[in-house]
Every structure is written in C-alpha cells, then in structure tokens.
PDB file of C-alpha atoms in Angstrom:
ATOM      1  CA  MET A   1     -10.538   4.723 -27.361  1.00 58.00           C
ATOM      2  CA  THR A   2      -9.151   1.266 -26.856  1.00 73.00           C
ATOM      3  CA  LYS A   3     -11.598  -0.880 -25.119  1.00 92.00           C
ATOM      4  CA  LEU A   4     -10.227  -2.137 -21.869  1.00 97.00           C
ATOM      5  CA  TYR A   5     -10.394  -5.644 -20.431  1.00 98.00           C
ATOM      6  CA  PRO A   6      -9.284  -7.484 -17.303  1.00 98.00           C
ATOM      7  CA  LEU A   7      -5.641  -7.041 -16.973  1.00 98.00           C
ATOM      8  CA  LYS A   8      -2.963  -9.484 -15.895  1.00 98.00           C
ATOM      9  CA  PHE A   9       0.691  -8.398 -15.216  1.00 98.00           C
ATOM     10  CA  HIS A  10       4.124 -10.039 -15.135  1.00 98.00           C
ATOM     11  CA  PRO A  11       5.010 -10.444 -11.506  1.00 98.00           C
ATOM     12  CA  ILE A  12       7.930  -8.459 -10.270  1.00 98.00           C
ATOM     13  CA  LEU A  13      10.128 -11.031  -8.238  1.00 98.00           C
ATOM     14  CA  ILE A  14      12.298  -9.646  -5.412  1.00 98.00           C
ATOM     15  CA  ASP A  15      14.942 -11.520  -3.508  1.00 97.00           C
ATOM     16  CA  LYS A  16      15.239 -10.780   0.286  1.00 95.00           C
ATOM     17  CA  ILE A  17      17.740 -11.838   3.006  1.00 93.00           C
ATOM     18  CA  TRP A  18      14.598 -13.395   4.713  1.00 96.00           C
ATOM     19  CA  GLY A  19      13.004 -15.019   1.640  1.00 97.00           C
ATOM     20  CA  GLY A  20      12.646 -18.682   0.684  1.00 98.00           C
ATOM     21  CA  GLU A  21      11.200 -20.947  -1.964  1.00 98.00           C
ATOM     22  CA  LYS A  22       7.465 -21.026  -1.194  1.00 98.00           C
ATOM     23  CA  LEU A  23       6.435 -18.406  -3.866  1.00 98.00           C
ATOM     24  CA  SER A  24       7.832 -20.656  -6.540  1.00 97.00           C
ATOM     25  CA  ARG A  25       6.798 -23.995  -4.794  1.00 96.00           C
ATOM     26  CA  TYR A  26       3.287 -23.108  -3.880  1.00 96.00           C
ATOM     27  CA  ILE A  27       2.122 -20.448  -6.318  1.00 97.00           C
ATOM     28  CA  ASN A  28       4.301 -21.080  -9.399  1.00 94.00           C
ATOM     29  CA  LYS A  29       6.426 -17.927  -9.437  1.00 98.00           C
ATOM     30  CA  LYS A  30       9.097 -18.634 -11.970  1.00 96.00           C
ATOM     31  CA  SER A  31      12.358 -18.506 -10.047  1.00 97.00           C
ATOM     32  CA  ASP A  32      15.272 -20.648  -8.984  1.00 96.00           C
ATOM     33  CA  SER A  33      16.088 -18.372  -6.101  1.00 97.00           C
ATOM     34  CA  LYS A  34      16.352 -19.775  -2.555  1.00 97.00           C
ATOM     35  CA  GLU A  35      15.730 -16.191  -1.214  1.00 97.00           C
ATOM     36  CA  LEU A  36      12.631 -15.107  -3.100  1.00 98.00           C
ATOM     37  CA  GLY A  37      10.827 -12.895  -0.678  1.00 98.00           C
ATOM     38  CA  GLU A  38       8.195 -11.007  -2.596  1.00 98.00           C
ATOM     39  CA  SER A  39       6.120 -11.143  -5.812  1.00 98.00           C
ATOM     40  CA  TRP A  40       4.912  -7.669  -6.713  1.00 98.00           C
ATOM     41  CA  GLU A  41       1.642  -8.339  -8.588  1.00 98.00           C
ATOM     42  CA  ILE A  42       0.466  -4.789  -9.238  1.00 98.00           C
ATOM     43  CA  SER A  43       2.797  -1.941  -8.850  1.00 98.00           C
ATOM     44  CA  THR A  44       3.492   1.645 -10.070  1.00 98.00           C
ATOM     45  CA  VAL A  45       6.396   2.103  -7.585  1.00 96.00           C
ATOM     46  CA  PRO A  46       9.146   3.917  -9.721  1.00 95.00           C
ATOM     47  CA  GLY A  47      11.679   1.373 -11.010  1.00 96.00           C
ATOM     48  CA  ASP A  48       9.235  -1.435 -10.440  1.00 98.00           C
ATOM     49  CA  VAL A  49       6.232  -0.735 -12.645  1.00 98.00           C
ATOM     50  CA  SER A  50       3.965  -3.735 -13.645  1.00 98.00           C
ATOM     51  CA  VAL A  51       3.732  -4.599 -17.316  1.00 98.00           C
ATOM     52  CA  VAL A  52       0.664  -6.303 -18.914  1.00 98.00           C
ATOM     53  CA  SER A  53       1.165  -9.945 -19.678  1.00 98.00           C
ATOM     54  CA  ASN A  54      -2.181 -10.608 -21.475  1.00 98.00           C
ATOM     55  CA  GLY A  55      -4.354  -9.252 -24.340  1.00 97.00           C
ATOM     56  CA  ARG A  56      -3.731  -6.726 -26.932  1.00 96.00           C
ATOM     57  CA  LEU A  57      -2.037  -4.435 -24.476  1.00 97.00           C
ATOM     58  CA  LYS A  58       0.610  -6.952 -23.606  1.00 98.00           C
ATOM     59  CA  GLY A  59       4.001  -5.218 -22.948  1.00 98.00           C
ATOM     60  CA  THR A  60       2.380  -1.894 -21.934  1.00 98.00           C
ATOM     61  CA  SER A  61       3.157  -0.673 -18.386  1.00 98.00           C
ATOM     62  CA  LEU A  62       0.360   0.037 -16.034  1.00 98.00           C
ATOM     63  CA  GLN A  63       1.593   3.609 -15.597  1.00 98.00           C
ATOM     64  CA  GLU A  64       1.346   4.037 -19.406  1.00 98.00           C
ATOM     65  CA  LEU A  65      -2.181   2.912 -19.492  1.00 98.00           C
ATOM     66  CA  ILE A  66      -3.058   5.066 -16.460  1.00 98.00           C
ATOM     67  CA  ASN A  67      -1.457   8.128 -18.206  1.00 98.00           C
ATOM     68  CA  GLN A  68      -3.536   7.405 -21.211  1.00 97.00           C
ATOM     69  CA  TYR A  69      -6.775   6.147 -19.639  1.00 98.00           C
ATOM     70  CA  PRO A  70      -6.831   7.580 -16.156  1.00 98.00           C
ATOM     71  CA  ILE A  71     -10.761   7.652 -15.439  1.00 97.00           C
ATOM     72  CA  GLU A  72     -11.217   4.377 -17.334  1.00 98.00           C
ATOM     73  CA  ILE A  73      -8.554   2.455 -15.273  1.00 98.00           C
ATOM     74  CA  LEU A  74      -9.018   4.189 -11.926  1.00 98.00           C
ATOM     75  CA  GLY A  75     -12.600   5.488 -11.829  1.00 98.00           C
ATOM     76  CA  ASP A  76     -13.674   9.071 -11.702  1.00 97.00           C
ATOM     77  CA  HIS A  77     -13.530   9.637  -7.863  1.00 97.00           C
ATOM     78  CA  ASN A  78     -10.179   7.919  -7.664  1.00 98.00           C
ATOM     79  CA  PHE A  79      -8.786  10.091 -10.524  1.00 98.00           C
ATOM     80  CA  LYS A  80      -9.977  13.175  -8.705  1.00 98.00           C
ATOM     81  CA  ARG A  81      -8.452  11.963  -5.537  1.00 97.00           C
ATOM     82  CA  PHE A  82      -5.178  10.548  -6.793  1.00 97.00           C
ATOM     83  CA  GLY A  83      -4.711  12.018 -10.237  1.00 97.00           C
ATOM     84  CA  LYS A  84      -2.679   9.607 -12.376  1.00 98.00           C
ATOM     85  CA  GLU A  85      -1.048   7.774  -9.473  1.00 97.00           C
ATOM     86  CA  PHE A  86      -2.226   4.212  -8.716  1.00 98.00           C
ATOM     87  CA  PRO A  87      -2.987   4.067  -4.967  1.00 98.00           C
ATOM     88  CA  LEU A  88      -2.286   0.429  -4.151  1.00 98.00           C
ATOM     89  CA  LEU A  89       0.691  -2.029  -4.152  1.00 98.00           C
ATOM     90  CA  ILE A  90      -0.305  -5.678  -4.199  1.00 98.00           C
ATOM     91  CA  LYS A  91       2.073  -8.412  -3.189  1.00 98.00           C
ATOM     92  CA  PHE A  92       2.666 -12.052  -2.122  1.00 98.00           C
ATOM     93  CA  ILE A  93       5.240 -12.486   0.461  1.00 98.00           C
ATOM     94  CA  ASP A  94       7.267 -15.621   1.750  1.00 98.00           C
ATOM     95  CA  ALA A  95       9.257 -15.254   4.938  1.00 98.00           C
ATOM     96  CA  LYS A  96      11.627 -18.182   5.385  1.00 98.00           C
ATOM     97  CA  ARG A  97      13.220 -16.182   8.280  1.00 97.00           C
ATOM     98  CA  ASP A  98      11.764 -13.508  10.470  1.00 97.00           C
ATOM     99  CA  LEU A  99      11.330 -10.036   8.821  1.00 97.00           C
ATOM    100  CA  SER A 100      12.836  -6.997  10.621  1.00 96.00           C
ATOM    101  CA  ILE A 101      10.526  -5.359  13.297  1.00 97.00           C
ATOM    102  CA  GLN A 102       9.383  -2.304  11.505  1.00 97.00           C
ATOM    103  CA  LEU A 103       6.616   0.304  11.003  1.00 96.00           C
ATOM    104  CA  HIS A 104       5.522   2.746   8.264  1.00 96.00           C
ATOM    105  CA  PRO A 105       4.689   6.597   8.278  1.00 96.00           C
ATOM    106  CA  ASP A 106       1.154   7.885   7.732  1.00 95.00           C
ATOM    107  CA  ASP A 107       0.226   9.965   4.775  1.00 94.00           C
ATOM    108  CA  ARG A 108       1.035  13.278   6.350  1.00 95.00           C
ATOM    109  CA  LEU A 109       4.717  12.131   7.474  1.00 95.00           C
ATOM    110  CA  ALA A 110       5.320  10.220   4.253  1.00 94.00           C
ATOM    111  CA  LYS A 111       4.456  13.182   2.043  1.00 94.00           C
ATOM    112  CA  GLU A 112       6.536  15.493   4.206  1.00 94.00           C
ATOM    113  CA  ARG A 113       9.627  13.353   4.349  1.00 93.00           C
ATOM    114  CA  HIS A 114       9.501  11.241   1.206  1.00 93.00           C
ATOM    115  CA  GLY A 115       7.061  12.646  -1.216  1.00 93.00           C
ATOM    116  CA  SER A 116       5.151   9.408  -1.000  1.00 93.00           C
ATOM    117  CA  PHE A 117       1.905   7.859   0.216  1.00 94.00           C
ATOM    118  CA  GLY A 118       1.899   6.481   3.671  1.00 95.00           C
ATOM    119  CA  LYS A 119       1.507   2.807   4.280  1.00 97.00           C
ATOM    120  CA  THR A 120      -1.542   1.257   5.818  1.00 97.00           C
ATOM    121  CA  GLU A 121      -1.778  -2.440   4.819  1.00 98.00           C
ATOM    122  CA  MET A 122      -3.426  -5.847   5.504  1.00 98.00           C
ATOM    123  CA  TRP A 123      -2.311  -9.455   5.425  1.00 98.00           C
ATOM    124  CA  TYR A 124      -4.086 -12.675   4.486  1.00 98.00           C
ATOM    125  CA  VAL A 125      -2.252 -15.779   5.457  1.00 98.00           C
ATOM    126  CA  MET A 126      -2.075 -18.287   2.615  1.00 98.00           C
ATOM    127  CA  GLN A 127       0.167 -20.838   4.296  1.00 98.00           C
ATOM    128  CA  ALA A 128       1.913 -21.067   7.655  1.00 98.00           C
ATOM    129  CA  ASP A 129       4.310 -23.623   9.158  1.00 98.00           C
ATOM    130  CA  GLU A 130       3.109 -24.967  12.388  1.00 97.00           C
ATOM    131  CA  GLY A 131       3.825 -22.499  15.173  1.00 96.00           C
ATOM    132  CA  SER A 132       4.483 -19.473  12.964  1.00 98.00           C
ATOM    133  CA  ASN A 133       3.630 -16.106  14.359  1.00 97.00           C
ATOM    134  CA  LEU A 134       3.201 -12.585  13.269  1.00 98.00           C
ATOM    135  CA  ILE A 135       4.177  -9.621  15.511  1.00 97.00           C
ATOM    136  CA  ILE A 136       1.628  -6.719  15.621  1.00 96.00           C
ATOM    137  CA  GLY A 137       1.535  -4.122  18.122  1.00 95.00           C
ATOM    138  CA  PHE A 138       2.532  -4.238  21.845  1.00 95.00           C
ATOM    139  CA  ASN A 139       1.466  -6.818  24.468  1.00 93.00           C
ATOM    140  CA  ASP A 140       0.900  -4.090  27.176  1.00 92.00           C
ATOM    141  CA  LYS A 141       0.595  -0.312  27.603  1.00 91.00           C
ATOM    142  CA  VAL A 142       3.928   1.259  26.350  1.00 92.00           C
ATOM    143  CA  ASP A 143       4.937   4.830  26.053  1.00 94.00           C
ATOM    144  CA  LYS A 144       7.914   6.410  24.165  1.00 95.00           C
ATOM    145  CA  ASP A 145      10.254   6.028  27.138  1.00 96.00           C
ATOM    146  CA  THR A 146       9.464   2.427  27.855  1.00 96.00           C
ATOM    147  CA  TYR A 147       9.920   1.548  24.228  1.00 96.00           C
ATOM    148  CA  LEU A 148      13.304   3.293  24.040  1.00 96.00           C
ATOM    149  CA  TYR A 149      14.432   1.471  27.200  1.00 96.00           C
ATOM    150  CA  HIS A 150      13.794  -1.831  25.649  1.00 96.00           C
ATOM    151  CA  LEU A 151      15.229  -0.932  22.380  1.00 95.00           C
ATOM    152  CA  GLU A 152      18.497   0.202  23.983  1.00 95.00           C
ATOM    153  CA  ASN A 153      18.617  -2.858  26.155  1.00 94.00           C
ATOM    154  CA  LYS A 154      17.857  -5.305  23.285  1.00 92.00           C
ATOM    155  CA  THR A 155      14.776  -6.603  24.999  1.00 96.00           C
ATOM    156  CA  LEU A 156      12.294  -5.059  22.560  1.00 96.00           C
ATOM    157  CA  THR A 157      10.606  -8.504  21.700  1.00 96.00           C
ATOM    158  CA  SER A 158       9.582  -8.834  25.470  1.00 97.00           C
ATOM    159  CA  ILE A 159       6.938  -6.084  24.902  1.00 96.00           C
ATOM    160  CA  LEU A 160       5.781  -7.063  21.373  1.00 96.00           C
ATOM    161  CA  ASN A 161       2.487  -8.894  20.709  1.00 95.00           C
ATOM    162  CA  PHE A 162       3.092 -12.313  19.018  1.00 97.00           C
ATOM    163  CA  ASP A 163       0.124 -13.887  17.329  1.00 96.00           C
ATOM    164  CA  GLU A 164       0.192 -17.515  16.058  1.00 97.00           C
ATOM    165  CA  VAL A 165      -1.365 -17.778  12.671  1.00 97.00           C
ATOM    166  CA  GLU A 166      -2.882 -20.408  10.183  1.00 97.00           C
ATOM    167  CA  GLU A 167      -4.084 -20.303   6.672  1.00 98.00           C
ATOM    168  CA  GLY A 168      -6.946 -17.838   6.434  1.00 98.00           C
ATOM    169  CA  SER A 169      -5.832 -15.652   9.334  1.00 98.00           C
ATOM    170  CA  ALA A 170      -6.104 -11.941   8.364  1.00 98.00           C
ATOM    171  CA  TYR A 171      -4.730  -8.685   9.808  1.00 98.00           C
ATOM    172  CA  PHE A 172      -5.067  -5.062   9.418  1.00 97.00           C
ATOM    173  CA  ILE A 173      -1.936  -2.834  10.102  1.00 97.00           C
ATOM    174  CA  GLU A 174      -2.378   0.907  10.285  1.00 96.00           C
ATOM    175  CA  ALA A 175       0.504   3.109   9.558  1.00 96.00           C
ATOM    176  CA  GLY A 176       2.493   3.644  12.771  1.00 95.00           C
ATOM    177  CA  ARG A 177       1.707   0.182  14.122  1.00 96.00           C
ATOM    178  CA  VAL A 178       4.891  -1.862  14.902  1.00 96.00           C
ATOM    179  CA  HIS A 179       4.888  -5.254  13.118  1.00 97.00           C
ATOM    180  CA  ALA A 180       6.880  -8.165  11.474  1.00 98.00           C
ATOM    181  CA  ILE A 181       6.076 -11.143   9.497  1.00 98.00           C
ATOM    182  CA  GLY A 182       7.527 -14.366  11.301  1.00 98.00           C
ATOM    183  CA  ALA A 183       9.426 -17.191   9.838  1.00 98.00           C
ATOM    184  CA  GLY A 184       7.354 -19.820   8.007  1.00 98.00           C
ATOM    185  CA  VAL A 185       4.528 -17.555   6.865  1.00 98.00           C
ATOM    186  CA  MET A 186       3.394 -16.912   3.166  1.00 98.00           C
ATOM    187  CA  LEU A 187       0.777 -14.300   2.747  1.00 98.00           C
ATOM    188  CA  ALA A 188      -0.979 -11.903   0.432  1.00 98.00           C
ATOM    189  CA  GLU A 189      -0.410  -8.225   1.232  1.00 98.00           C
ATOM    190  CA  ILE A 190      -2.679  -5.232   0.217  1.00 98.00           C
ATOM    191  CA  GLN A 191      -1.226  -1.858   0.997  1.00 98.00           C
ATOM    192  CA  GLN A 192      -0.983   1.863  -0.137  1.00 98.00           C
ATOM    193  CA  THR A 193       1.606   2.488  -2.957  1.00 97.00           C
ATOM    194  CA  SER A 194       4.685   3.059  -0.783  1.00 95.00           C
ATOM    195  CA  ASP A 195       8.047   1.442  -0.427  1.00 92.00           C
ATOM    196  CA  VAL A 196       8.937   3.364   2.786  1.00 94.00           C
ATOM    197  CA  THR A 197       9.761   1.243   5.757  1.00 95.00           C
ATOM    198  CA  TYR A 198      11.297   2.234   8.965  1.00 97.00           C
ATOM    199  CA  ARG A 199      13.359  -0.805  10.375  1.00 96.00           C
ATOM    200  CA  VAL A 200      13.847  -0.634  14.145  1.00 96.00           C
ATOM    201  CA  TYR A 201      15.362  -4.017  14.960  1.00 95.00           C
ATOM    202  CA  ASP A 202      16.667  -6.813  12.771  1.00 94.00           C
ATOM    203  CA  TRP A 203      17.439  -9.565  15.109  1.00 92.00           C
ATOM    204  CA  ASP A 204      21.209  -8.613  15.099  1.00 88.00           C
ATOM    205  CA  ARG A 205      21.723 -10.528  11.972  1.00 88.00           C
ATOM    206  CA  VAL A 206      24.366  -9.648   9.384  1.00 80.00           C
ATOM    207  CA  ASP A 207      24.700 -10.244   5.541  1.00 76.00           C
ATOM    208  CA  THR A 208      27.336 -12.364   3.832  1.00 76.00           C
ATOM    209  CA  ASN A 209      29.805  -9.531   4.192  1.00 83.00           C
ATOM    210  CA  GLY A 210      29.250  -9.243   7.918  1.00 81.00           C
ATOM    211  CA  ASN A 211      27.277  -6.114   7.678  1.00 86.00           C
ATOM    212  CA  GLU A 212      24.031  -5.251   9.533  1.00 85.00           C
ATOM    213  CA  ARG A 213      21.101  -3.832   7.550  1.00 88.00           C
ATOM    214  CA  GLU A 214      20.486  -0.216   8.203  1.00 92.00           C
ATOM    215  CA  LEU A 215      18.008   0.770  11.046  1.00 94.00           C
ATOM    216  CA  HIS A 216      15.850   3.897  11.065  1.00 95.00           C
ATOM    217  CA  ASN A 217      15.204   4.538  14.765  1.00 94.00           C
ATOM    218  CA  ASP A 218      15.949   8.142  14.706  1.00 93.00           C
ATOM    219  CA  ILE A 219      13.132   8.972  12.286  1.00 94.00           C
ATOM    220  CA  ALA A 220      10.861   5.969  13.199  1.00 95.00           C
ATOM    221  CA  ILE A 221      10.227   7.362  16.706  1.00 95.00           C
ATOM    222  CA  HIS A 222       8.030  10.200  15.292  1.00 94.00           C
ATOM    223  CA  ALA A 223       5.906   7.656  13.386  1.00 95.00           C
ATOM    224  CA  PHE A 224       4.920   5.331  16.185  1.00 94.00           C
ATOM    225  CA  LYS A 225       1.369   4.573  17.492  1.00 90.00           C
ATOM    226  CA  PHE A 226       1.993   3.593  21.148  1.00 89.00           C
ATOM    227  CA  ASP A 227      -1.470   3.191  22.036  1.00 82.00           C
ATOM    228  CA  LEU A 228      -2.572  -0.342  22.901  1.00 74.00           C
ATOM    229  CA  LYS A 229      -5.382  -1.464  20.605  1.00 76.00           C
ATOM    230  CA  ASP A 230      -6.402  -5.130  20.073  1.00 81.00           C
ATOM    231  CA  ASP A 231      -8.341  -4.311  16.860  1.00 85.00           C
ATOM    232  CA  PHE A 232      -5.970  -5.686  14.146  1.00 94.00           C
ATOM    233  CA  ARG A 233      -7.287  -9.261  13.882  1.00 96.00           C
ATOM    234  CA  VAL A 234      -9.741  -9.325  10.970  1.00 97.00           C
ATOM    235  CA  GLU A 235     -13.018 -11.473  11.455  1.00 97.00           C
ATOM    236  CA  TYR A 236     -14.875 -12.168   8.279  1.00 98.00           C
ATOM    237  CA  GLY A 237     -17.448 -14.375   6.797  1.00 98.00           C
ATOM    238  CA  ASP A 238     -17.135 -16.901   4.006  1.00 97.00           C
ATOM    239  CA  SER A 239     -20.721 -17.010   2.503  1.00 98.00           C
ATOM    240  CA  PRO A 240     -20.312 -18.455  -1.126  1.00 97.00           C
ATOM    241  CA  ASN A 241     -20.836 -15.848  -4.077  1.00 98.00           C
ATOM    242  CA  GLU A 242     -20.977 -13.012  -1.512  1.00 98.00           C
ATOM    243  CA  SER A 243     -18.467 -10.097  -0.866  1.00 98.00           C
ATOM    244  CA  ASN A 244     -17.734 -10.795   2.724  1.00 98.00           C
ATOM    245  CA  GLU A 245     -16.209  -7.642   4.033  1.00 98.00           C
ATOM    246  CA  MET A 246     -12.838  -7.959   5.703  1.00 98.00           C
ATOM    247  CA  VAL A 247     -11.288  -4.573   5.844  1.00 98.00           C
ATOM    248  CA  SER A 248     -12.926  -1.124   4.921  1.00 98.00           C
ATOM    249  CA  CYS A 249     -10.658   1.961   5.500  1.00 97.00           C
ATOM    250  CA  PRO A 250     -10.028   5.147   3.804  1.00 97.00           C
ATOM    251  CA  PHE A 251      -7.299   3.626   1.707  1.00 98.00           C
ATOM    252  CA  PHE A 252      -8.876   0.344   0.405  1.00 98.00           C
ATOM    253  CA  THR A 253     -11.729  -2.064   0.938  1.00 98.00           C
ATOM    254  CA  THR A 254     -11.035  -5.864   0.868  1.00 98.00           C
ATOM    255  CA  ASN A 255     -13.725  -8.521   0.739  1.00 98.00           C
ATOM    256  CA  PHE A 256     -13.403 -12.344   1.058  1.00 98.00           C
ATOM    257  CA  LEU A 257     -15.116 -13.759  -2.071  1.00 98.00           C
ATOM    258  CA  PRO A 258     -15.646 -17.570  -2.412  1.00 98.00           C
ATOM    259  CA  ILE A 259     -16.857 -18.594  -5.825  1.00 98.00           C
ATOM    260  CA  GLN A 260     -19.027 -21.585  -6.278  1.00 97.00           C
ATOM    261  CA  GLY A 261     -20.532 -22.051  -9.741  1.00 98.00           C
ATOM    262  CA  GLU A 262     -21.119 -18.731 -11.860  1.00 98.00           C
ATOM    263  CA  LEU A 263     -21.495 -15.284 -10.276  1.00 98.00           C
ATOM    264  CA  SER A 264     -22.377 -12.163 -12.358  1.00 98.00           C
ATOM    265  CA  ARG A 265     -20.814  -9.031 -11.094  1.00 97.00           C
ATOM    266  CA  ASN A 266     -21.834  -5.441 -11.873  1.00 95.00           C
ATOM    267  CA  ASN A 267     -19.163  -2.888 -10.783  1.00 96.00           C
ATOM    268  CA  THR A 268     -21.077  -0.415  -8.596  1.00 94.00           C
ATOM    269  CA  TYR A 269     -17.950   0.605  -6.708  1.00 95.00           C
ATOM    270  CA  GLY A 270     -16.867   3.268  -9.133  1.00 95.00           C
ATOM    271  CA  SER A 271     -13.304   2.001  -8.853  1.00 98.00           C
ATOM    272  CA  PHE A 272     -11.049  -0.513 -10.387  1.00 98.00           C
ATOM    273  CA  ILE A 273     -11.335  -3.924  -8.818  1.00 98.00           C
ATOM    274  CA  ILE A 274      -8.419  -6.233  -8.016  1.00 98.00           C
ATOM    275  CA  TYR A 275      -8.797  -9.996  -7.481  1.00 98.00           C
ATOM    276  CA  MET A 276      -6.135 -11.911  -5.886  1.00 98.00           C
ATOM    277  CA  CYS A 277      -6.757 -15.672  -6.067  1.00 98.00           C
ATOM    278  CA  VAL A 278      -5.766 -17.330  -2.865  1.00 98.00           C
ATOM    279  CA  ASN A 279      -7.203 -20.742  -3.565  1.00 98.00           C
ATOM    280  CA  GLY A 280      -8.479 -22.672  -6.606  1.00 98.00           C
ATOM    281  CA  GLU A 281      -9.033 -21.213 -10.071  1.00 98.00           C
ATOM    282  CA  VAL A 282     -11.502 -18.845 -11.451  1.00 98.00           C
ATOM    283  CA  GLU A 283     -12.609 -17.677 -15.143  1.00 98.00           C
ATOM    284  CA  ILE A 284     -13.356 -13.941 -15.644  1.00 98.00           C
ATOM    285  CA  ILE A 285     -15.622 -13.359 -18.652  1.00 98.00           C
ATOM    286  CA  THR A 286     -16.584 -10.002 -20.102  1.00 97.00           C
ATOM    287  CA  GLU A 287     -18.590  -9.238 -23.213  1.00 94.00           C
ATOM    288  CA  ASP A 288     -15.663  -9.856 -25.573  1.00 93.00           C
ATOM    289  CA  PHE A 289     -12.830 -11.308 -23.324  1.00 97.00           C
ATOM    290  CA  ARG A 290     -12.044 -13.992 -20.942  1.00 97.00           C
ATOM    291  CA  GLU A 291      -9.136 -14.760 -18.640  1.00 98.00           C
ATOM    292  CA  THR A 292      -8.322 -17.232 -15.958  1.00 98.00           C
ATOM    293  CA  ILE A 293      -6.335 -16.775 -12.713  1.00 98.00           C
ATOM    294  CA  SER A 294      -5.159 -19.555 -10.394  1.00 98.00           C
ATOM    295  CA  LYS A 295      -3.900 -19.555  -6.877  1.00 98.00           C
ATOM    296  CA  GLY A 296      -1.174 -16.974  -6.497  1.00 98.00           C
ATOM    297  CA  GLU A 297      -2.332 -14.897  -9.514  1.00 98.00           C
ATOM    298  CA  THR A 298      -3.726 -11.437  -9.695  1.00 98.00           C
ATOM    299  CA  ILE A 299      -5.923  -9.434 -12.092  1.00 98.00           C
ATOM    300  CA  LEU A 300      -7.026  -5.927 -12.408  1.00 98.00           C
ATOM    301  CA  ILE A 301     -10.522  -5.050 -13.594  1.00 98.00           C
ATOM    302  CA  PRO A 302     -10.549  -1.518 -15.002  1.00 98.00           C
ATOM    303  CA  ALA A 303     -13.253   0.816 -13.695  1.00 98.00           C
ATOM    304  CA  SER A 304     -14.656   1.024 -17.172  1.00 97.00           C
ATOM    305  CA  VAL A 305     -15.338  -2.763 -17.364  1.00 97.00           C
ATOM    306  CA  LYS A 306     -18.795  -2.674 -15.661  1.00 96.00           C
ATOM    307  CA  ASP A 307     -20.208  -6.162 -16.138  1.00 97.00           C
ATOM    308  CA  PHE A 308     -18.491  -9.478 -15.911  1.00 98.00           C
ATOM    309  CA  ASN A 309     -18.910 -13.041 -14.717  1.00 98.00           C
ATOM    310  CA  LEU A 310     -16.812 -15.166 -12.349  1.00 98.00           C
ATOM    311  CA  ILE A 311     -16.935 -18.987 -12.754  1.00 98.00           C
ATOM    312  CA  SER A 312     -15.272 -21.509 -10.555  1.00 98.00           C
ATOM    313  CA  ASN A 313     -15.963 -24.956  -8.938  1.00 95.00           C
ATOM    314  CA  ASN A 314     -14.454 -23.707  -5.750  1.00 95.00           C
ATOM    315  CA  ALA A 315     -12.225 -20.636  -5.731  1.00 98.00           C
ATOM    316  CA  ASN A 316     -11.399 -18.137  -2.962  1.00 98.00           C
ATOM    317  CA  LEU A 317     -10.734 -14.622  -4.065  1.00 98.00           C
ATOM    318  CA  LEU A 318      -9.689 -11.278  -2.365  1.00 98.00           C
ATOM    319  CA  GLU A 319     -11.676  -8.513  -3.880  1.00 98.00           C
ATOM    320  CA  VAL A 320      -9.989  -5.150  -3.372  1.00 98.00           C
ATOM    321  CA  TYR A 321     -11.093  -1.613  -4.471  1.00 98.00           C
ATOM    322  CA  VAL A 322     -10.744   1.914  -3.381  1.00 98.00           C
TER     323      VAL A 322
END
C-alpha cells in the first residue's frame, strides 16, 4: 500500500457576481479576476474535485484516493458512515458585494430532493471592512405567514438579523437557517459536501444582460427554521498549542489552534484532519515527509497518518475533523 502523507490540493477558483479581489490580494490565490468569489480548497463535488498538488501523488484526484484508500483517508468510522463519499467541502470566500439571502436544506430534504448531503456550515471571518455585516436568522419571532408577507412586499431585510463582524468572528449556521455574507467580508467556510442553495432574495440585482438570478422560494419554504435562536455566534478560547473548541456538531468539529513553537500531535480522532491556515505559516512534519502551509492554504492529514509535528513562530489554524 502507498504510504499516505499530508496532502495539499490545487485550489478551485470560482468567479461570482458578488466576488472581488481579496482572495488574490490577501491569500495569494492566482487569479486576475475582479469577481473571484470562492476558492474551493478541498472538494469532491462532481465537476469540481480537488487534485493533489504535492508529493508523489501529485495529479491524483481526492476521489481517486478515497476510492483506492477509503479507510486510510477517511478513518474507519467515517467510512462506515459515508462509504467512499468525502463529507466536507472547505472554502475561502470573498464578498465584494452582498450575497443573496439564502438557506440550505437538511440531510433528509436534500437526500429526498437532490440525492445530496444537507448543508450545515460555519464561518470564520479572516478580514472585514469597517462596518461589514453578516445576516443570520431573524431579529424577532417570525412565522411562515409573516415571512411570506415581508417577502412579497420586498421588506424581508426588516425582519433579518444583521451582525457587524471583525477578524476572528465565527458563526455556526444550521441547515434551514436564513443567512447571507455581507459586502466587505472575507471568510473561511467549513460545510457539509453540498452545493445546494435556496436563494430567496437577491437584492433585485441583474447581470450584464439585465437578467435576475433564479430564486427558489417555492421549495425553500419547506426548508426554513423559523424559530428564534440566538445561538449562532461562536465563542472560543485562544490558548496556544491547544485545540480550543469552536463548533462540535454531528457533521464536523472545528477547533481554533494557535501554534507557538513546536507541537506534537497524535491523531486520536479516528478521522482525517484538515488544517486551514488563517494566519501565519506552519510546517507539518511526519516521519518521512514535511510540508508548509501559510495564510490562505489548507492541508488534509489522512486518518492513517497518526503522528506529526506542527512548527510555527506564530500561526493560527482551524482544525477540522468528523
């Protein structure tokens, strides 16, 4: 069997009507586009499958590796749960303009309608212009009829919750929770593997041909969570060389991991581990391999890689596993 090692991938760069230039300016994504909206770091979404960029497996797709080494990549319990499907999609996002107001179906609805996972996700803000906002949930109790009234009368934003953000702000968004990334925000996104989005309002904007983007209100209404819950802001510690828990849910766990000096890790999670570097630079060293990631880069530690060291003068990582 090929001995696996920490895997980096070529980013999949995607232009969006709301995208900008921060991904190329701040985290070195190679693009001349002025509408670069997303960098998909780790993906097995059909048509957008990540390809290894380092080591002897360079040029191999992640799905090929999972097909060949499912337990070694995913871990035993993830293989039993997901088969040869990779359960997460990892992104960096730059919103030069407001994203549409949207939500995502849960696992049951997504499987029934789209043959897909649902989409529960979280955000970590890497940079935000002064006064930038995210929309998450409602600002008061809302039922279906109230929502539909405001949607019909183009007053939807009056009942939505706007949160002003800054670097380091973090949010957890359950499937069914209405949300939007506001203009001026660049963030890291961790989500279930799904590209299913129900767009309910797009600020009445049109493309260069004068066409509005498709809305999905007929099907979105069945996916909504209308309950008023103020539990989406993520509070977390920042103790150096410790995995400070941010989010733990059935779909993923994310920790905030500041590295100062050298940290020895033993993978006791029984899962692959993903590290997203959100600040600084860190070296990952195994018995026979070493790799470096810097701000805006991501690496996948296969489940079979049990022992490794992380070395940095001062880096911040998001540590993700299932």
